[in-house]
Structures are given as structure tokens and as C-alpha cells.
GROMACS .gro file of C-alpha atoms in nm:
model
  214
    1UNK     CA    1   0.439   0.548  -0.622
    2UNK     CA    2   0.557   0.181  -0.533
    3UNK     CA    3   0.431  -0.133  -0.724
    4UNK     CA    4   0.214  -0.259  -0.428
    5UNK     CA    5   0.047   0.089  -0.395
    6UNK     CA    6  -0.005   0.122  -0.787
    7UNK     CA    7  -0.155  -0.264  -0.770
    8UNK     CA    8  -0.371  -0.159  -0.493
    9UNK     CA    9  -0.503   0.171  -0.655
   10UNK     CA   10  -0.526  -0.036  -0.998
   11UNK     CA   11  -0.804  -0.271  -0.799
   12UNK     CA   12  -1.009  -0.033  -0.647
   13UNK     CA   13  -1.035   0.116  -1.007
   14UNK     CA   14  -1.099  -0.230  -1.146
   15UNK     CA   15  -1.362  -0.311  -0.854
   16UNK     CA   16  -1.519   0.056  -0.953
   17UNK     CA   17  -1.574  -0.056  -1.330
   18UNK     CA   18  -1.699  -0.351  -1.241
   19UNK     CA   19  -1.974  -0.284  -1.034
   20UNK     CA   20  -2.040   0.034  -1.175
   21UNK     CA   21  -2.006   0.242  -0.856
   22UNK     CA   22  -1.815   0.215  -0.558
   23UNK     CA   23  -2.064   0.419  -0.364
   24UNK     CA   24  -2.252   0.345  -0.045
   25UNK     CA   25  -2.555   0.305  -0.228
   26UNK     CA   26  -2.433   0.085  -0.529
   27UNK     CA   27  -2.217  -0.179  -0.300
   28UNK     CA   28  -2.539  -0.201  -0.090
   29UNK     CA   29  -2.755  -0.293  -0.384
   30UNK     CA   30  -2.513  -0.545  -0.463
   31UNK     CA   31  -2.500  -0.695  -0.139
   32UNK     CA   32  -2.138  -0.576  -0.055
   33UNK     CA   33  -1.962  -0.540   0.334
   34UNK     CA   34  -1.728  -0.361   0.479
   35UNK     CA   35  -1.390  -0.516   0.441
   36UNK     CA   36  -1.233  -0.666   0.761
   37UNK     CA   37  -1.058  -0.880   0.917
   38UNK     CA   38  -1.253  -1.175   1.017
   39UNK     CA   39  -1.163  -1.516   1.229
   40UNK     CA   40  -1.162  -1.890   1.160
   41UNK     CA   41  -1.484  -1.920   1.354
   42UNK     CA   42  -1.650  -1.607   1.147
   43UNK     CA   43  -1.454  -1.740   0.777
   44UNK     CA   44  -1.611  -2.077   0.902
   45UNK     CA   45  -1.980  -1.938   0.977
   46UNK     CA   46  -2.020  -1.814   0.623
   47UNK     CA   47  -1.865  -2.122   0.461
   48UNK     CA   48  -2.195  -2.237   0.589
   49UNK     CA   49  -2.368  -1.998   0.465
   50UNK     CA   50  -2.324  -1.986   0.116
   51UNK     CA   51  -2.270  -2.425   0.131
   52UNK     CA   52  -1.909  -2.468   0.185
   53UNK     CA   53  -1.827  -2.787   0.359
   54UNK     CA   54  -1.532  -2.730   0.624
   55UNK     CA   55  -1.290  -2.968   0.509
   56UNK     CA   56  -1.252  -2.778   0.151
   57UNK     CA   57  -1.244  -2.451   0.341
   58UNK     CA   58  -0.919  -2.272   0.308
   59UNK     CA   59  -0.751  -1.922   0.380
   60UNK     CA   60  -0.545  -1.759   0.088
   61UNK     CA   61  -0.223  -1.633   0.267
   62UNK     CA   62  -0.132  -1.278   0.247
   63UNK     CA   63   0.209  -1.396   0.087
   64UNK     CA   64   0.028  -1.466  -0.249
   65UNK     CA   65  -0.021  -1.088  -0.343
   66UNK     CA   66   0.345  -1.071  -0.305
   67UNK     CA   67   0.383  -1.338  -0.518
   68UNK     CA   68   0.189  -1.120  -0.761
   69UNK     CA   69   0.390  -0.791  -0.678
   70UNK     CA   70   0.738  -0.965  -0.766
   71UNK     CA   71   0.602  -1.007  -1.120
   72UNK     CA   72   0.724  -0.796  -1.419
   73UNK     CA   73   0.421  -0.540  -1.407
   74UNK     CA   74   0.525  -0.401  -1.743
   75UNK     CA   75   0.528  -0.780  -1.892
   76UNK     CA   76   0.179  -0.868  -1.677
   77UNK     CA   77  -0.023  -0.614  -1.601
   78UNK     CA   78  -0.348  -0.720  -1.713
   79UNK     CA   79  -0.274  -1.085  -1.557
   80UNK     CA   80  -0.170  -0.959  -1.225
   81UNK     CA   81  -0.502  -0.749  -1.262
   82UNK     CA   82  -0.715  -1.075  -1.284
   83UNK     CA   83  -0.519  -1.241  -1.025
   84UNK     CA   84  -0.561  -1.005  -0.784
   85UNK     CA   85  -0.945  -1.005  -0.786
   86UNK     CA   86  -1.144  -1.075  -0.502
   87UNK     CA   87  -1.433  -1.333  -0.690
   88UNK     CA   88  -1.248  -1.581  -0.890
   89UNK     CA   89  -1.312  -1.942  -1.009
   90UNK     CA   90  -0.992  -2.118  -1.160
   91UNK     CA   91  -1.021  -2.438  -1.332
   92UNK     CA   92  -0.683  -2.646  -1.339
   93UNK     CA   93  -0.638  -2.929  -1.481
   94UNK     CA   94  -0.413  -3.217  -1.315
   95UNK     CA   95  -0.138  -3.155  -1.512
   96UNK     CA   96  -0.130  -2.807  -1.326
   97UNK     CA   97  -0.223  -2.587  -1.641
   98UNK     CA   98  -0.513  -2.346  -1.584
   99UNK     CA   99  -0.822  -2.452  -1.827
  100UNK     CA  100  -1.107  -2.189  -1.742
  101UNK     CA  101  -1.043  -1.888  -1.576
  102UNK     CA  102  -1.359  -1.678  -1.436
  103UNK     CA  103  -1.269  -1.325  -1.275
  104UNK     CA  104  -1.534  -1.046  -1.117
  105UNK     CA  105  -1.440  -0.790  -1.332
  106UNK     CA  106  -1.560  -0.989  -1.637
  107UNK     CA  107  -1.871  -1.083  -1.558
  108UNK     CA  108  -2.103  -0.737  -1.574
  109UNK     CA  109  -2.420  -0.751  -1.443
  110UNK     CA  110  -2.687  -0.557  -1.187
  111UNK     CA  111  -2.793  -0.591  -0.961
  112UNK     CA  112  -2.590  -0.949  -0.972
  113UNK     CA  113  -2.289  -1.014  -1.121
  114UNK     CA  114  -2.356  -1.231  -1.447
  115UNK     CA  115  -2.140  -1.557  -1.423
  116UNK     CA  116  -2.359  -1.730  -1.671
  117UNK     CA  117  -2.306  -1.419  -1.924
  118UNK     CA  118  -2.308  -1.540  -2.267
  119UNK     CA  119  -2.400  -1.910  -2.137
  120UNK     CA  120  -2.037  -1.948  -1.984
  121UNK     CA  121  -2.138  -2.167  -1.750
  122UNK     CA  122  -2.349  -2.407  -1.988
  123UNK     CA  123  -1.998  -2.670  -2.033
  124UNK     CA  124  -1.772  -2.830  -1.770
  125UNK     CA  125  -1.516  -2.619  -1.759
  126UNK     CA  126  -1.658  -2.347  -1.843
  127UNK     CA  127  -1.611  -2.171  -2.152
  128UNK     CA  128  -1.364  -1.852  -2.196
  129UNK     CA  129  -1.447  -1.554  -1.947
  130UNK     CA  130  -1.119  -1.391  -1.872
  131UNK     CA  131  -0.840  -1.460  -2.040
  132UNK     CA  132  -0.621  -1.787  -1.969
  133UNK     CA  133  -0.238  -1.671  -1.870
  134UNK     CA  134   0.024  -1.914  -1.668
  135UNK     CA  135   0.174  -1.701  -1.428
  136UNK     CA  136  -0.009  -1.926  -1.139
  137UNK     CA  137  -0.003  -2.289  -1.199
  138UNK     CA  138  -0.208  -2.535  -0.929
  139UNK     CA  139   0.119  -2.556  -0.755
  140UNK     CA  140   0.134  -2.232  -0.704
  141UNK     CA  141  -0.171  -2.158  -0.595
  142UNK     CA  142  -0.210  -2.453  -0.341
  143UNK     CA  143   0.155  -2.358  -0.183
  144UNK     CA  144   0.003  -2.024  -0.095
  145UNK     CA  145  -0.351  -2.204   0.042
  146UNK     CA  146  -0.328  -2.201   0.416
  147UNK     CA  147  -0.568  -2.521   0.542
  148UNK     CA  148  -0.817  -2.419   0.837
  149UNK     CA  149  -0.827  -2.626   1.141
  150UNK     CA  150  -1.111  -2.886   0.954
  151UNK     CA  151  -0.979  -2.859   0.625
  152UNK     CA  152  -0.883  -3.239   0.454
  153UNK     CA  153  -0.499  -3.312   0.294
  154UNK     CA  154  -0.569  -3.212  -0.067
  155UNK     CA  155  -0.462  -3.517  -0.270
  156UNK     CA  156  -0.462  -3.344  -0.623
  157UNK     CA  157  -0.326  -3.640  -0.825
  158UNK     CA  158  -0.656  -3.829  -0.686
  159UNK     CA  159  -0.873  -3.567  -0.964
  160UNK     CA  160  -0.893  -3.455  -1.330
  161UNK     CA  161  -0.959  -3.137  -1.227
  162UNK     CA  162  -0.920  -2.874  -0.910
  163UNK     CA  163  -1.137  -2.560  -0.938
  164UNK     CA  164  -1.005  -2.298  -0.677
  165UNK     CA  165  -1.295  -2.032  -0.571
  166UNK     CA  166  -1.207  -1.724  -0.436
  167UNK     CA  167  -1.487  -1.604  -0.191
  168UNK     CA  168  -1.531  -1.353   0.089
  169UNK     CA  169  -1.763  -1.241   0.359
  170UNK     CA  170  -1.755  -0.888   0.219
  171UNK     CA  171  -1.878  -0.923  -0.103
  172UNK     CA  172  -2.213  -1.078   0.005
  173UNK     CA  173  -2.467  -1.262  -0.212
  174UNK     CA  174  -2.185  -1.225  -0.484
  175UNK     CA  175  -2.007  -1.466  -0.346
  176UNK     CA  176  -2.297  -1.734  -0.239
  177UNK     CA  177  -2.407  -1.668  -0.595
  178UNK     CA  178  -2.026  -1.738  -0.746
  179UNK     CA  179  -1.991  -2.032  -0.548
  180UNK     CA  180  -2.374  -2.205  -0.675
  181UNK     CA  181  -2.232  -2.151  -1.039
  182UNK     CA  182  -1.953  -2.302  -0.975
  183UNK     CA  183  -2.097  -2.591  -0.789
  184UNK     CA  184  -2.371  -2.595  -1.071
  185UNK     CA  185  -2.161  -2.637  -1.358
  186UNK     CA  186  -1.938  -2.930  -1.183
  187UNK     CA  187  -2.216  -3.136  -1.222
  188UNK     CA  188  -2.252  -3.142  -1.625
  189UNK     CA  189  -1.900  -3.320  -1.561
  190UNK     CA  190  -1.998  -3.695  -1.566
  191UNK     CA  191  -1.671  -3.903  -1.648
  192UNK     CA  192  -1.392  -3.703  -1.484
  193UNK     CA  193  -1.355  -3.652  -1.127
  194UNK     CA  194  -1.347  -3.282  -1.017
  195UNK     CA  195  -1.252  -3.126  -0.679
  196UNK     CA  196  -1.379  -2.803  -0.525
  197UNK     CA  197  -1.178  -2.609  -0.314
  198UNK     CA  198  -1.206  -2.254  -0.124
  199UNK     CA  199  -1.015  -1.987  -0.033
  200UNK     CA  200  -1.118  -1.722   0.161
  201UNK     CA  201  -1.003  -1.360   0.057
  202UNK     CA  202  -1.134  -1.144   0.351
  203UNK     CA  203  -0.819  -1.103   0.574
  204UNK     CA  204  -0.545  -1.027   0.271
  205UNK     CA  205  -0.840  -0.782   0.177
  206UNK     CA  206  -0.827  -0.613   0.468
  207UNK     CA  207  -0.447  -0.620   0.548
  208UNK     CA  208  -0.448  -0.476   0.166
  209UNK     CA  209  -0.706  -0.177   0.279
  210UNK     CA  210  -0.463  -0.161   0.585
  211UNK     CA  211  -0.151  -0.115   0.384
  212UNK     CA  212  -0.305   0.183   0.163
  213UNK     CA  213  -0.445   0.368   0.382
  214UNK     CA  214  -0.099   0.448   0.558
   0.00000   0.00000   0.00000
């Protein structure tokens, strides 16, 4: 079994744990799709949605999980794990190191995922969820953020701090609900100046499901 197959199989088991059951029943009651590959006018629809403006809105490029792959799995496992999770909310500070680091698979919960567990979310950043790691600094992450056709030039020196949110049509109300925290918390930040930005996760997703199902 290769690396990108193990990685794969490794998600779906973390994705199981997390919400408790990958059945048809249990990813309705939380609100989840199916996964698929969606357009810039569809990616764009549910920015809406769940109050993304267009100019923060970007796509994560399918390059980044091989980013991921080319890592020493036997070194990183458990980081690659959190990396590769489809809810995330990374908190980076200017200098590029990652401050807060909030993951899916951390957050238990039903029939809602609990980003607030253990009053997380009551401090700007927030405080520990998963653990922090530095195998993807800011640079890293924006090189591998592809802009839509309304997203602004991200000037990062222009903030304190950049929070990247993963997000995605297919997990639902999990996502709108990520994306409120997130939004929530920024605001107990009074002095420093603090940029949202978000990257969609449907299509890698999908060409993901793609790949593992040959």
C-alpha cells in the first residue's frame, strides 16, 4: 500500500472517530454532503452562505496534499493527520509561526462539532486544541492558496495575525458553524490587526475520493 493510499485510508478512519459514524444516517444528522467537485460559481454561492466575503475566498490547490505526502510519515504522522483534515482554523502569526491550531478531529461533539470545547474559543487566539507542529509555516500555506477570480492580493506584512479556515460545501452546517467561531473569537482581539482568509477544500476532497476509489 502506497503513502497517498495509506494517508487517504488514515482520514476516512480519522473522519469516522470523529463524528462517531460514517453512516448515512450519522453524516445526515450532522449536516454532511456528498463530496464533489464543485465550481467557482457553486464554491462562491456558499461563501455566501455561511458569510464569506469574495475577496478572502480562496481554493486550496490539490498540490498541497502532496506537499503533505513528501513528508517523512514515520517522523509526522500525527501532524500530517491534522493537516490533512477537512475543518481547520490555523492561527499564524506574522512572523510565519503557527500560534493556535484548531482541527475537526479534536473538537467532539453531537450533533455539532464543539469548537468552543473546554472554552477554547474564549481568548484571541484561541487556546490549545490540536497540537501546534511547524511542518506548514504561512508561507507555505499561502503558496499553495489558489486566489478565485474576486479574491484581493493578500498583503500579510499589513497584519499581526492571518487565520487560514479550511471550509467546504460538503460538510454542511459544520462548516458555517466553524467559520462563526472563528469570526467570533477575532473580535476579543482589540489592539492587533487580524486577517481572515478561506480556503475551500471541496475539489482536493473529491479528486482525493477520486484517487482511492481506483
Amino acid at each position: 500500500m502506497n503513502r497517498h493510499l495509506s494517508l487517504l485510508i488514515l482520514f476516512t478512519l480519522t473522519l469516522s472517530l470523529a463524528l462517531t459514524s460514517c453512516s448515512s444516517i450519522f453524516t445526515g444528522l450532522y449536516g454532511m454532503k456528498k463530496i464533489k467537485t464543485i465550481d467557482e460559481k457553486t464554491i462562491l454561492r456558499y461563501a455566501k452562505k455561511f458569510n464569506i466575503i469574495d475577496v478572502d475566498c480562496y481554493e486550496l490547490d490539490t498540490a498541497y496534499f502532496l506537499y503533505l505526502f513528501s513528508l517523512d510519515s514515520t517522523k509526522y504522522k500525527t501532524q500530517i493527520k491534522n493537516h490533512y483534515q477537512p475543518l481547520q482554523a490555523l492561527y499564524y502569526e506574522n512572523s510565519g509561526h503557527l500560534k493556535s491550531f484548531q482541527v475537526n478531529c479534536y473538537t467532539g461533539g453531537f450533533p455539532n462539532l464543539k469548537w468552543d470545547r473546554n472554552e477554547i474559543m474564549t481568548t484571541f487566539p484561541p487556546k490549545q486544541q490540536a497540537p501546534i507542529d511547524s511542518i506548514v509555516s504561512l508561507s507555505t500555506q499561502i503558496k499553495y492558496l489558489k486566489p478565485l477570480s474576486q479574491t484581493s492580493k493578500l498583503l500579510v506584512d499589513n497584519y499581526d495575525y492571518i487565520v487560514i479556515v479550511y471550509w467546504n460545501r460538503f460538510m454542511g452546517r459544520q462548516s458555517k458553524r466553524l467559520i462563526y467561531f472563528v469570526q467570533e473569537n477575532s473580535k476579543l482581539e482589540k489592539e492587533k490587526k487580524v486577517k481572515i482568509i478561506y480556503a475551500n477544500t471541496d475539489n482536493i476532497f473529491a479528486g482525493q475520493k477520486k484517487n482511492g476509489s481506483r
